[in-house]
Amino acid sequence: MAIAKTRDTCAGCPIRHRAVCAYCDADELAMLERIKSYATIAPGSPIFFAREPMRHVATVVTGAAVLSRTLEDGRRQISGLMLPSDFIGRPWRDTISYDVTALSEVVLCRFDRKAFETILRDTPHVAERLLSMTLDDLDAARDWSVVLGRMAARERVSAFLLTLARRLGTPDPKVPERVTFDLPLTREAIADALGLTLETASRQMSALRRDGVIETEGRTRVVVPDLLRLQEEAQDDDDGGELG
Amino acid sequence: MAIAKTRDTCAGCPIRHRAVCAYCDADELAMLERIKSYATIAPGSPIFFAREPMRHVATVVTGAAVLSRTLEDGRRQISGLMLPSDFIGRPWRDTISYDVTALSEVVLCRFDRKAFETILRDTPHVAERLLSMTLDDLDAARDWSVVLGRMAARERVSAFLLTLARRLGTPDPKVPERVTFDLPLTREAIADALGLTLETASRQMSALRRDGVIETEGRTRVVVPDLLRLQEEAQDDDDGGELG
DNA sequence: CGTGCTATTGAAAGCTTTCAAGAATGGTGG
DNA sequence: CCACCATTCTTGAAAGCTTTCAATAGCACG
């Protein structure tokens, strides 16, 4: 795990307004700045291990990581995708119950856990923001249970692609309904996120491609020609406005 | 929705030490006491509806409720079971994305949402406790994704019964491994929580009974003769200590 | 002690998984 | 720069588990 202390300032941080520090004023930011350090994690490398002492909490600055749990017989479930601005870790507890693994190269803005706990007590804006983010994550996790519990394979893949399209997608400047993004996961990881086998995940991607719901370039590039069509496939009757 | 204002004091509250008010000192408790009101909900009645304005947040004092989402075609997923001391609601947001329904008669300790938001800002102990509870709920929701995504029907039912046994079970005074509890859900609701059909849920209950993992009395009473056996069925390699 | 809702059980159908083989990708070294 | 190699992905066919459809049994309330 390469660690690079930098002099990067919070002011220039690309996720300054979305991360756990979003509500901070200048003084609070200065406090965080004193205890933060950056770490760069190589693709495929572990960030935290389940049940092992956890000295830091962190915000994802760039890259992507997954939270996963593996049963004794090897069955694996990915229970969260961590993207820039997401918060990793469990204040006031020594361990977490899942592994955190980098998918791509990940840059973390880390805080010593104990120091962060002090910050939480002293700077209400950090605590309030973390509570708000955690409530959102909880809602998202509960929403996802519908996908895992009730949706067919095609719907699951569609729902997953829709989530990625919303968070990672770049709209076509001329056709805003047309969105492009790069999959940060392999087919196997997609399957592990969706509770499917990699063959089923692959088959459904192929089916969506055949039916014109998506287009693909290489292994990772995905183009969604019509986001509304994908929403229908994903049984997403959300009328657009995802609140933050 | 019958509403009964009472003079019940927080001091005598059965969940005083586990709910969102757990960390409060006397002054803080007095503040909460001023804005709280009790409500009694009949079995089967809605507590909150998804997407409808939510004027209150609340703690479950007695009884059981579920969080659920229903797709347009009627498929339903229960994403949370709310038992005494659990917190319901979403501060700083007008709506929630799931329905909350009482399973049994539920007594709520309610707070006006706006007033509660003020409390959150003014009493750090409430905010800290709510953050801690929400982080726990998030971990639980992520743990549950393994059940929904990767477990077979028999394992799902076992995992669910194990969860209930841990939260609701009364150990046999002579044989602590023997635990008894009452199911607060119908077979259909169990199925909706597990992403199964009610027939499959029922069949797996029967199979577990045949195999001696559980005993049943009437529709609701469940006896687990050996909690360790149930843990094995549920693929739960947890060595006991659920932290709170 | 009926009556209606809930639960159980059976049999066939369907969707996903499993097992297996072949194709495409992208990185490496000659 | 191109060929080769390992990995990842795709596709096929059979097996398996859950669902669906259907009927019976059992509990609980009036």
PDB file of N, CA and C in Angstrom, chain A residues 109-204:
ATOM      1  N   CYS A 109      -8.509   9.709   1.115  1.00  0.00           N
ATOM      2  CA  CYS A 109      -8.185  10.748   2.082  1.00  0.00           C
ATOM      3  C   CYS A 109      -8.472  10.135   3.443  1.00  0.00           C
ATOM      4  N   ARG A 110      -7.403   9.807   4.174  1.00  0.00           N
ATOM      5  CA  ARG A 110      -7.572   9.030   5.397  1.00  0.00           C
ATOM      6  C   ARG A 110      -7.475   9.890   6.657  1.00  0.00           C
ATOM      7  N   PHE A 111      -8.198   9.425   7.683  1.00  0.00           N
ATOM      8  CA  PHE A 111      -8.073  10.043   8.997  1.00  0.00           C
ATOM      9  C   PHE A 111      -7.819   8.945  10.012  1.00  0.00           C
ATOM     10  N   ASP A 112      -6.922   9.186  10.920  1.00  0.00           N
ATOM     11  CA  ASP A 112      -6.765   8.274  12.040  1.00  0.00           C
ATOM     12  C   ASP A 112      -8.120   8.152  12.733  1.00  0.00           C
ATOM     13  N   ARG A 113      -8.530   6.921  12.987  1.00  0.00           N
ATOM     14  CA  ARG A 113      -9.893   6.723  13.472  1.00  0.00           C
ATOM     15  C   ARG A 113     -10.139   7.440  14.798  1.00  0.00           C
ATOM     16  N   LYS A 114      -9.205   7.290  15.719  1.00  0.00           N
ATOM     17  CA  LYS A 114      -9.393   7.924  17.027  1.00  0.00           C
ATOM     18  C   LYS A 114      -9.474   9.450  16.898  1.00  0.00           C
ATOM     19  N   ALA A 115      -8.590   9.985  16.064  1.00  0.00           N
ATOM     20  CA  ALA A 115      -8.611  11.432  15.871  1.00  0.00           C
ATOM     21  C   ALA A 115      -9.927  11.860  15.230  1.00  0.00           C
ATOM     22  N   PHE A 116     -10.419  11.032  14.306  1.00  0.00           N
ATOM     23  CA  PHE A 116     -11.677  11.367  13.642  1.00  0.00           C
ATOM     24  C   PHE A 116     -12.841  11.332  14.630  1.00  0.00           C
ATOM     25  N   GLU A 117     -12.773  10.389  15.567  1.00  0.00           N
ATOM     26  CA  GLU A 117     -13.838  10.322  16.579  1.00  0.00           C
ATOM     27  C   GLU A 117     -13.869  11.602  17.416  1.00  0.00           C
ATOM     28  N   THR A 118     -12.691  12.129  17.694  1.00  0.00           N
ATOM     29  CA  THR A 118     -12.637  13.403  18.417  1.00  0.00           C
ATOM     30  C   THR A 118     -13.250  14.517  17.576  1.00  0.00           C
ATOM     31  N   ILE A 119     -12.899  14.528  16.301  1.00  0.00           N
ATOM     32  CA  ILE A 119     -13.477  15.517  15.385  1.00  0.00           C
ATOM     33  C   ILE A 119     -15.001  15.425  15.383  1.00  0.00           C
ATOM     34  N   LEU A 120     -15.498  14.196  15.347  1.00  0.00           N
ATOM     35  CA  LEU A 120     -16.951  14.008  15.323  1.00  0.00           C
ATOM     36  C   LEU A 120     -17.597  14.671  16.536  1.00  0.00           C
ATOM     37  N   ARG A 121     -16.924  14.575  17.692  1.00  0.00           N
ATOM     38  CA  ARG A 121     -17.509  15.154  18.898  1.00  0.00           C
ATOM     39  C   ARG A 121     -17.386  16.677  18.904  1.00  0.00           C
ATOM     40  N   ASP A 122     -16.292  17.181  18.289  1.00  0.00           N
ATOM     41  CA  ASP A 122     -16.015  18.613  18.405  1.00  0.00           C
ATOM     42  C   ASP A 122     -16.570  19.448  17.263  1.00  0.00           C
ATOM     43  N   THR A 123     -16.747  18.847  16.107  1.00  0.00           N
ATOM     44  CA  THR A 123     -17.220  19.635  14.974  1.00  0.00           C
ATOM     45  C   THR A 123     -18.555  19.083  14.487  1.00  0.00           C
ATOM     46  N   PRO A 124     -19.635  19.716  14.952  1.00  0.00           N
ATOM     47  CA  PRO A 124     -20.978  19.231  14.636  1.00  0.00           C
ATOM     48  C   PRO A 124     -21.225  19.111  13.137  1.00  0.00           C
ATOM     49  N   HIS A 125     -20.580  19.945  12.350  1.00  0.00           N
ATOM     50  CA  HIS A 125     -20.833  19.882  10.913  1.00  0.00           C
ATOM     51  C   HIS A 125     -20.333  18.584  10.302  1.00  0.00           C
ATOM     52  N   VAL A 126     -19.265  18.027  10.849  1.00  0.00           N
ATOM     53  CA  VAL A 126     -18.788  16.738  10.351  1.00  0.00           C
ATOM     54  C   VAL A 126     -19.750  15.637  10.794  1.00  0.00           C
ATOM     55  N   ALA A 127     -20.132  15.662  12.053  1.00  0.00           N
ATOM     56  CA  ALA A 127     -21.044  14.644  12.567  1.00  0.00           C
ATOM     57  C   ALA A 127     -22.372  14.674  11.828  1.00  0.00           C
ATOM     58  N   GLU A 128     -22.868  15.882  11.586  1.00  0.00           N
ATOM     59  CA  GLU A 128     -24.151  15.999  10.909  1.00  0.00           C
ATOM     60  C   GLU A 128     -24.066  15.488   9.474  1.00  0.00           C
ATOM     61  N   ARG A 129     -22.968  15.829   8.810  1.00  0.00           N
ATOM     62  CA  ARG A 129     -22.798  15.358   7.442  1.00  0.00           C
ATOM     63  C   ARG A 129     -22.648  13.842   7.403  1.00  0.00           C
ATOM     64  N   LEU A 130     -21.899  13.284   8.331  1.00  0.00           N
ATOM     65  CA  LEU A 130     -21.722  11.834   8.337  1.00  0.00           C
ATOM     66  C   LEU A 130     -23.052  11.136   8.629  1.00  0.00           C
ATOM     67  N   LEU A 131     -23.839  11.707   9.535  1.00  0.00           N
ATOM     68  CA  LEU A 131     -25.156  11.128   9.810  1.00  0.00           C
ATOM     69  C   LEU A 131     -26.022  11.170   8.557  1.00  0.00           C
ATOM     70  N   SER A 132     -26.016  12.291   7.902  1.00  0.00           N
ATOM     71  CA  SER A 132     -26.823  12.426   6.693  1.00  0.00           C
ATOM     72  C   SER A 132     -26.377  11.433   5.620  1.00  0.00           C
ATOM     73  N   MET A 133     -25.052  11.288   5.445  1.00  0.00           N
ATOM     74  CA  MET A 133     -24.538  10.337   4.454  1.00  0.00           C
ATOM     75  C   MET A 133     -24.889   8.899   4.837  1.00  0.00           C
ATOM     76  N   THR A 134     -24.800   8.607   6.124  1.00  0.00           N
ATOM     77  CA  THR A 134     -25.069   7.236   6.572  1.00  0.00           C
ATOM     78  C   THR A 134     -26.545   6.904   6.403  1.00  0.00           C
ATOM     79  N   LEU A 135     -27.419   7.877   6.686  1.00  0.00           N
ATOM     80  CA  LEU A 135     -28.850   7.660   6.454  1.00  0.00           C
ATOM     81  C   LEU A 135     -29.124   7.408   4.973  1.00  0.00           C
ATOM     82  N   ASP A 136     -28.433   8.150   4.118  1.00  0.00           N
ATOM     83  CA  ASP A 136     -28.589   7.920   2.677  1.00  0.00           C
ATOM     84  C   ASP A 136     -28.099   6.529   2.285  1.00  0.00           C
ATOM     85  N   ASP A 137     -26.942   6.141   2.824  1.00  0.00           N
ATOM     86  CA  ASP A 137     -26.402   4.817   2.512  1.00  0.00           C
ATOM     87  C   ASP A 137     -27.363   3.723   2.977  1.00  0.00           C
ATOM     88  N   LEU A 138     -27.973   3.950   4.145  1.00  0.00           N
ATOM     89  CA  LEU A 138     -28.918   2.962   4.668  1.00  0.00           C
ATOM     90  C   LEU A 138     -30.132   2.846   3.758  1.00  0.00           C
ATOM     91  N   ASP A 139     -30.652   3.977   3.312  1.00  0.00           N
ATOM     92  CA  ASP A 139     -31.770   3.949   2.369  1.00  0.00           C
ATOM     93  C   ASP A 139     -31.374   3.212   1.097  1.00  0.00           C
ATOM     94  N   ALA A 140     -30.170   3.497   0.609  1.00  0.00           N
ATOM     95  CA  ALA A 140     -29.716   2.854  -0.623  1.00  0.00           C
ATOM     96  C   ALA A 140     -29.587   1.348  -0.424  1.00  0.00           C
ATOM     97  N   ALA A 141     -29.050   0.949   0.734  1.00  0.00           N
ATOM     98  CA  ALA A 141     -28.886  -0.485   1.007  1.00  0.00           C
ATOM     99  C   ALA A 141     -30.249  -1.159   1.068  1.00  0.00           C
ATOM    100  N   ARG A 142     -31.236  -0.473   1.669  1.00  0.00           N
ATOM    101  CA  ARG A 142     -32.577  -1.054   1.751  1.00  0.00           C
ATOM    102  C   ARG A 142     -33.245  -1.095   0.390  1.00  0.00           C
ATOM    103  N   ASP A 143     -33.037  -0.064  -0.405  1.00  0.00           N
ATOM    104  CA  ASP A 143     -33.554  -0.091  -1.774  1.00  0.00           C
ATOM    105  C   ASP A 143     -32.957  -1.271  -2.529  1.00  0.00           C
ATOM    106  N   TRP A 144     -31.667  -1.516  -2.315  1.00  0.00           N
ATOM    107  CA  TRP A 144     -30.998  -2.574  -3.048  1.00  0.00           C
ATOM    108  C   TRP A 144     -31.548  -3.951  -2.691  1.00  0.00           C
ATOM    109  N   SER A 145     -32.102  -4.084  -1.498  1.00  0.00           N
ATOM    110  CA  SER A 145     -32.654  -5.386  -1.102  1.00  0.00           C
ATOM    111  C   SER A 145     -33.798  -5.810  -2.020  1.00  0.00           C
ATOM    112  N   VAL A 146     -34.495  -4.856  -2.610  1.00  0.00           N
ATOM    113  CA  VAL A 146     -35.544  -5.196  -3.577  1.00  0.00           C
ATOM    114  C   VAL A 146     -34.922  -5.860  -4.800  1.00  0.00           C
ATOM    115  N   VAL A 147     -33.787  -5.334  -5.221  1.00  0.00           N
ATOM    116  CA  VAL A 147     -33.094  -5.906  -6.373  1.00  0.00           C
ATOM    117  C   VAL A 147     -32.668  -7.343  -6.067  1.00  0.00           C
ATOM    118  N   LEU A 148     -32.049  -7.523  -4.918  1.00  0.00           N
ATOM    119  CA  LEU A 148     -31.537  -8.857  -4.570  1.00  0.00           C
ATOM    120  C   LEU A 148     -32.656  -9.838  -4.236  1.00  0.00           C
ATOM    121  N   GLY A 149     -33.715  -9.341  -3.623  1.00  0.00           N
ATOM    122  CA  GLY A 149     -34.744 -10.253  -3.151  1.00  0.00           C
ATOM    123  C   GLY A 149     -35.817 -10.558  -4.171  1.00  0.00           C
ATOM    124  N   ARG A 150     -36.106  -9.610  -5.051  1.00  0.00           N
ATOM    125  CA  ARG A 150     -37.305  -9.753  -5.877  1.00  0.00           C
ATOM    126  C   ARG A 150     -37.107  -9.637  -7.366  1.00  0.00           C
ATOM    127  N   MET A 151     -35.913  -9.259  -7.816  1.00  0.00           N
ATOM    128  CA  MET A 151     -35.793  -9.019  -9.250  1.00  0.00           C
ATOM    129  C   MET A 151     -35.169 -10.194  -9.998  1.00  0.00           C
ATOM    130  N   ALA A 152     -35.618 -10.382 -11.233  1.00  0.00           N
ATOM    131  CA  ALA A 152     -35.058 -11.397 -12.125  1.00  0.00           C
ATOM    132  C   ALA A 152     -33.685 -10.937 -12.605  1.00  0.00           C
ATOM    133  N   ALA A 153     -32.938 -11.877 -13.176  1.00  0.00           N
ATOM    134  CA  ALA A 153     -31.550 -11.598 -13.561  1.00  0.00           C
ATOM    135  C   ALA A 153     -31.440 -10.375 -14.474  1.00  0.00           C
ATOM    136  N   ARG A 154     -32.296 -10.332 -15.476  1.00  0.00           N
ATOM    137  CA  ARG A 154     -32.231  -9.197 -16.413  1.00  0.00           C
ATOM    138  C   ARG A 154     -32.495  -7.875 -15.707  1.00  0.00           C
ATOM    139  N   GLU A 155     -33.457  -7.881 -14.802  1.00  0.00           N
ATOM    140  CA  GLU A 155     -33.767  -6.660 -14.058  1.00  0.00           C
ATOM    141  C   GLU A 155     -32.607  -6.259 -13.138  1.00  0.00           C
ATOM    142  N   ARG A 156     -31.989  -7.254 -12.529  1.00  0.00           N
ATOM    143  CA  ARG A 156     -30.865  -6.942 -11.638  1.00  0.00           C
ATOM    144  C   ARG A 156     -29.740  -6.268 -12.401  1.00  0.00           C
ATOM    145  N   VAL A 157     -29.379  -6.853 -13.550  1.00  0.00           N
ATOM    146  CA  VAL A 157     -28.293  -6.270 -14.338  1.00  0.00           C
ATOM    147  C   VAL A 157     -28.678  -4.859 -14.786  1.00  0.00           C
ATOM    148  N   SER A 158     -29.926  -4.700 -15.213  1.00  0.00           N
ATOM    149  CA  SER A 158     -30.389  -3.376 -15.624  1.00  0.00           C
ATOM    150  C   SER A 158     -30.314  -2.382 -14.473  1.00  0.00           C
ATOM    151  N   ALA A 159     -30.755  -2.805 -13.296  1.00  0.00           N
ATOM    152  CA  ALA A 159     -30.740  -1.909 -12.133  1.00  0.00           C
ATOM    153  C   ALA A 159     -29.311  -1.504 -11.782  1.00  0.00           C
ATOM    154  N   PHE A 160     -28.414  -2.459 -11.907  1.00  0.00           N
ATOM    155  CA  PHE A 160     -27.013  -2.164 -11.592  1.00  0.00           C
ATOM    156  C   PHE A 160     -26.417  -1.186 -12.598  1.00  0.00           C
ATOM    157  N   LEU A 161     -26.660  -1.452 -13.864  1.00  0.00           N
ATOM    158  CA  LEU A 161     -26.157  -0.546 -14.907  1.00  0.00           C
ATOM    159  C   LEU A 161     -26.758   0.847 -14.745  1.00  0.00           C
ATOM    160  N   LEU A 162     -28.017   0.894 -14.347  1.00  0.00           N
ATOM    161  CA  LEU A 162     -28.667   2.189 -14.144  1.00  0.00           C
ATOM    162  C   LEU A 162     -27.990   2.966 -13.017  1.00  0.00           C
ATOM    163  N   THR A 163     -27.698   2.271 -11.934  1.00  0.00           N
ATOM    164  CA  THR A 163     -27.004   2.916 -10.814  1.00  0.00           C
ATOM    165  C   THR A 163     -25.662   3.486 -11.263  1.00  0.00           C
ATOM    166  N   LEU A 164     -24.920   2.683 -12.021  1.00  0.00           N
ATOM    167  CA  LEU A 164     -23.614   3.143 -12.498  1.00  0.00           C
ATOM    168  C   LEU A 164     -23.776   4.305 -13.467  1.00  0.00           C
ATOM    169  N   ALA A 165     -24.769   4.191 -14.343  1.00  0.00           N
ATOM    170  CA  ALA A 165     -24.986   5.261 -15.320  1.00  0.00           C
ATOM    171  C   ALA A 165     -25.271   6.578 -14.610  1.00  0.00           C
ATOM    172  N   ARG A 166     -26.021   6.489 -13.519  1.00  0.00           N
ATOM    173  CA  ARG A 166     -26.369   7.715 -12.800  1.00  0.00           C
ATOM    174  C   ARG A 166     -25.170   8.306 -12.079  1.00  0.00           C
ATOM    175  N   ARG A 167     -24.322   7.432 -11.534  1.00  0.00           N
ATOM    176  CA  ARG A 167     -23.210   7.963 -10.751  1.00  0.00           C
ATOM    177  C   ARG A 167     -21.976   8.244 -11.592  1.00  0.00           C
ATOM    178  N   LEU A 168     -21.766   7.442 -12.640  1.00  0.00           N
ATOM    179  CA  LEU A 168     -20.524   7.564 -13.405  1.00  0.00           C
ATOM    180  C   LEU A 168     -20.741   8.100 -14.804  1.00  0.00           C
ATOM    181  N   GLY A 169     -21.990   8.132 -15.253  1.00  0.00           N
ATOM    182  CA  GLY A 169     -22.241   8.379 -16.662  1.00  0.00           C
ATOM    183  C   GLY A 169     -21.966   9.802 -17.110  1.00  0.00           C
ATOM    184  N   THR A 170     -21.495   9.911 -18.332  1.00  0.00           N
ATOM    185  CA  THR A 170     -21.337  11.202 -18.999  1.00  0.00           C
ATOM    186  C   THR A 170     -22.415  11.308 -20.061  1.00  0.00           C
ATOM    187  N   PRO A 171     -23.316  12.293 -19.954  1.00  0.00           N
ATOM    188  CA  PRO A 171     -24.356  12.428 -20.980  1.00  0.00           C
ATOM    189  C   PRO A 171     -23.754  12.917 -22.285  1.00  0.00           C
ATOM    190  N   ASP A 172     -24.323  12.458 -23.365  1.00  0.00           N
ATOM    191  CA  ASP A 172     -23.945  12.950 -24.684  1.00  0.00           C
ATOM    192  C   ASP A 172     -24.334  14.424 -24.747  1.00  0.00           C
ATOM    193  N   PRO A 173     -23.384  15.278 -25.152  1.00  0.00           N
ATOM    194  CA  PRO A 173     -23.693  16.726 -25.162  1.00  0.00           C
ATOM    195  C   PRO A 173     -24.889  17.074 -26.035  1.00  0.00           C
ATOM    196  N   LYS A 174     -25.103  16.267 -27.076  1.00  0.00           N
ATOM    197  CA  LYS A 174     -26.232  16.572 -27.957  1.00  0.00           C
ATOM    198  C   LYS A 174     -27.506  15.843 -27.554  1.00  0.00           C
ATOM    199  N   VAL A 175     -27.336  14.651 -26.953  1.00  0.00           N
ATOM    200  CA  VAL A 175     -28.503  13.835 -26.579  1.00  0.00           C
ATOM    201  C   VAL A 175     -28.376  13.440 -25.101  1.00  0.00           C
ATOM    202  N   PRO A 176     -28.957  14.241 -24.234  1.00  0.00           N
ATOM    203  CA  PRO A 176     -28.741  14.018 -22.795  1.00  0.00           C
ATOM    204  C   PRO A 176     -29.258  12.666 -22.301  1.00  0.00           C
ATOM    205  N   GLU A 177     -30.179  12.046 -23.027  1.00  0.00           N
ATOM    206  CA  GLU A 177     -30.669  10.733 -22.612  1.00  0.00           C
ATOM    207  C   GLU A 177     -29.649   9.632 -22.893  1.00  0.00           C
ATOM    208  N   ARG A 178     -28.618   9.971 -23.692  1.00  0.00           N
ATOM    209  CA  ARG A 178     -27.585   9.006 -24.061  1.00  0.00           C
ATOM    210  C   ARG A 178     -26.394   9.190 -23.125  1.00  0.00           C
ATOM    211  N   VAL A 179     -26.046   8.128 -22.425  1.00  0.00           N
ATOM    212  CA  VAL A 179     -25.044   8.227 -21.364  1.00  0.00           C
ATOM    213  C   VAL A 179     -23.967   7.160 -21.569  1.00  0.00           C
ATOM    214  N   THR A 180     -22.730   7.536 -21.306  1.00  0.00           N
ATOM    215  CA  THR A 180     -21.607   6.609 -21.468  1.00  0.00           C
ATOM    216  C   THR A 180     -20.820   6.515 -20.159  1.00  0.00           C
ATOM    217  N   PHE A 181     -20.369   5.312 -19.845  1.00  0.00           N
ATOM    218  CA  PHE A 181     -19.503   5.160 -18.664  1.00  0.00           C
ATOM    219  C   PHE A 181     -18.648   3.910 -18.816  1.00  0.00           C
ATOM    220  N   ASP A 182     -17.626   3.806 -17.961  1.00  0.00           N
ATOM    221  CA  ASP A 182     -16.774   2.617 -17.933  1.00  0.00           C
ATOM    222  C   ASP A 182     -17.112   1.778 -16.716  1.00  0.00           C
ATOM    223  N   LEU A 183     -17.322   0.488 -16.950  1.00  0.00           N
ATOM    224  CA  LEU A 183     -17.581  -0.436 -15.852  1.00  0.00           C
ATOM    225  C   LEU A 183     -16.325  -0.594 -15.011  1.00  0.00           C
ATOM    226  N   PRO A 184     -16.381  -0.282 -13.736  1.00  0.00           N
ATOM    227  CA  PRO A 184     -15.190  -0.502 -12.925  1.00  0.00           C
ATOM    228  C   PRO A 184     -15.073  -1.955 -12.434  1.00  0.00           C
ATOM    229  N   LEU A 185     -16.024  -2.807 -12.786  1.00  0.00           N
ATOM    230  CA  LEU A 185     -16.027  -4.187 -12.274  1.00  0.00           C
ATOM    231  C   LEU A 185     -15.947  -5.188 -13.422  1.00  0.00           C
ATOM    232  N   THR A 186     -15.385  -6.349 -13.122  1.00  0.00           N
ATOM    233  CA  THR A 186     -15.417  -7.478 -14.055  1.00  0.00           C
ATOM    234  C   THR A 186     -16.811  -8.094 -14.022  1.00  0.00           C
ATOM    235  N   ARG A 187     -17.076  -9.012 -14.956  1.00  0.00           N
ATOM    236  CA  ARG A 187     -18.363  -9.709 -14.951  1.00  0.00           C
ATOM    237  C   ARG A 187     -18.540 -10.483 -13.647  1.00  0.00           C
ATOM    238  N   GLU A 188     -17.457 -11.049 -13.158  1.00  0.00           N
ATOM    239  CA  GLU A 188     -17.541 -11.809 -11.914  1.00  0.00           C
ATOM    240  C   GLU A 188     -17.955 -10.903 -10.748  1.00  0.00           C
ATOM    241  N   ALA A 189     -17.362  -9.709 -10.688  1.00  0.00           N
ATOM    242  CA  ALA A 189     -17.708  -8.784  -9.611  1.00  0.00           C
ATOM    243  C   ALA A 189     -19.149  -8.292  -9.758  1.00  0.00           C
ATOM    244  N   ILE A 190     -19.575  -8.070 -10.985  1.00  0.00           N
ATOM    245  CA  ILE A 190     -20.970  -7.679 -11.209  1.00  0.00           C
ATOM    246  C   ILE A 190     -21.892  -8.779 -10.683  1.00  0.00           C
ATOM    247  N   ALA A 191     -21.541 -10.022 -11.021  1.00  0.00           N
ATOM    248  CA  ALA A 191     -22.342 -11.153 -10.544  1.00  0.00           C
ATOM    249  C   ALA A 191     -22.365 -11.191  -9.018  1.00  0.00           C
ATOM    250  N   ASP A 192     -21.216 -10.955  -8.396  1.00  0.00           N
ATOM    251  CA  ASP A 192     -21.153 -10.979  -6.932  1.00  0.00           C
ATOM    252  C   ASP A 192     -21.960  -9.848  -6.314  1.00  0.00           C
ATOM    253  N   ALA A 193     -22.093  -8.757  -7.022  1.00  0.00           N
ATOM    254  CA  ALA A 193     -22.907  -7.658  -6.512  1.00  0.00           C
ATOM    255  C   ALA A 193     -24.392  -7.955  -6.653  1.00  0.00           C
ATOM    256  N   LEU A 194     -24.730  -8.766  -7.652  1.00  0.00           N
ATOM    257  CA  LEU A 194     -26.135  -8.985  -7.976  1.00  0.00           C
ATOM    258  C   LEU A 194     -26.670 -10.314  -7.468  1.00  0.00           C
ATOM    259  N   GLY A 195     -25.839 -11.107  -6.829  1.00  0.00           N
ATOM    260  CA  GLY A 195     -26.298 -12.415  -6.366  1.00  0.00           C
ATOM    261  C   GLY A 195     -26.567 -13.364  -7.518  1.00  0.00           C
ATOM    262  N   LEU A 196     -25.750 -13.271  -8.568  1.00  0.00           N
ATOM    263  CA  LEU A 196     -25.889 -14.148  -9.741  1.00  0.00           C
ATOM    264  C   LEU A 196     -24.560 -14.850  -9.991  1.00  0.00           C
ATOM    265  N   THR A 197     -24.552 -15.794 -10.938  1.00  0.00           N
ATOM    266  CA  THR A 197     -23.272 -16.346 -11.392  1.00  0.00           C
ATOM    267  C   THR A 197     -22.738 -15.437 -12.496  1.00  0.00           C
ATOM    268  N   LEU A 198     -21.442 -15.541 -12.735  1.00  0.00           N
ATOM    269  CA  LEU A 198     -20.876 -14.665 -13.762  1.00  0.00           C
ATOM    270  C   LEU A 198     -21.434 -15.007 -15.133  1.00  0.00           C
ATOM    271  N   GLU A 199     -21.780 -16.283 -15.351  1.00  0.00           N
ATOM    272  CA  GLU A 199     -22.378 -16.658 -16.639  1.00  0.00           C
ATOM    273  C   GLU A 199     -23.735 -15.983 -16.838  1.00  0.00           C
ATOM    274  N   THR A 200     -24.545 -15.985 -15.802  1.00  0.00           N
ATOM    275  CA  THR A 200     -25.857 -15.349 -15.916  1.00  0.00           C
ATOM    276  C   THR A 200     -25.713 -13.846 -16.127  1.00  0.00           C
ATOM    277  N   ALA A 201     -24.791 -13.235 -15.391  1.00  0.00           N
ATOM    278  CA  ALA A 201     -24.563 -11.795 -15.570  1.00  0.00           C
ATOM    279  C   ALA A 201     -24.147 -11.506 -17.011  1.00  0.00           C
ATOM    280  N   SER A 202     -23.245 -12.319 -17.516  1.00  0.00           N
ATOM    281  CA  SER A 202     -22.765 -12.133 -18.890  1.00  0.00           C
ATOM    282  C   SER A 202     -23.902 -12.324 -19.896  1.00  0.00           C
ATOM    283  N   ARG A 203     -24.674 -13.375 -19.698  1.00  0.00           N
ATOM    284  CA  ARG A 203     -25.805 -13.635 -20.606  1.00  0.00           C
ATOM    285  C   ARG A 203     -26.778 -12.465 -20.636  1.00  0.00           C
ATOM    286  N   GLN A 204     -27.057 -11.887 -19.485  1.00  0.00           N
ATOM    287  CA  GLN A 204     -28.020 -10.789 -19.441  1.00  0.00           C
ATOM    288  C   GLN A 204     -27.450  -9.525 -20.073  1.00  0.00           C
TER     289      GLN A 204
END
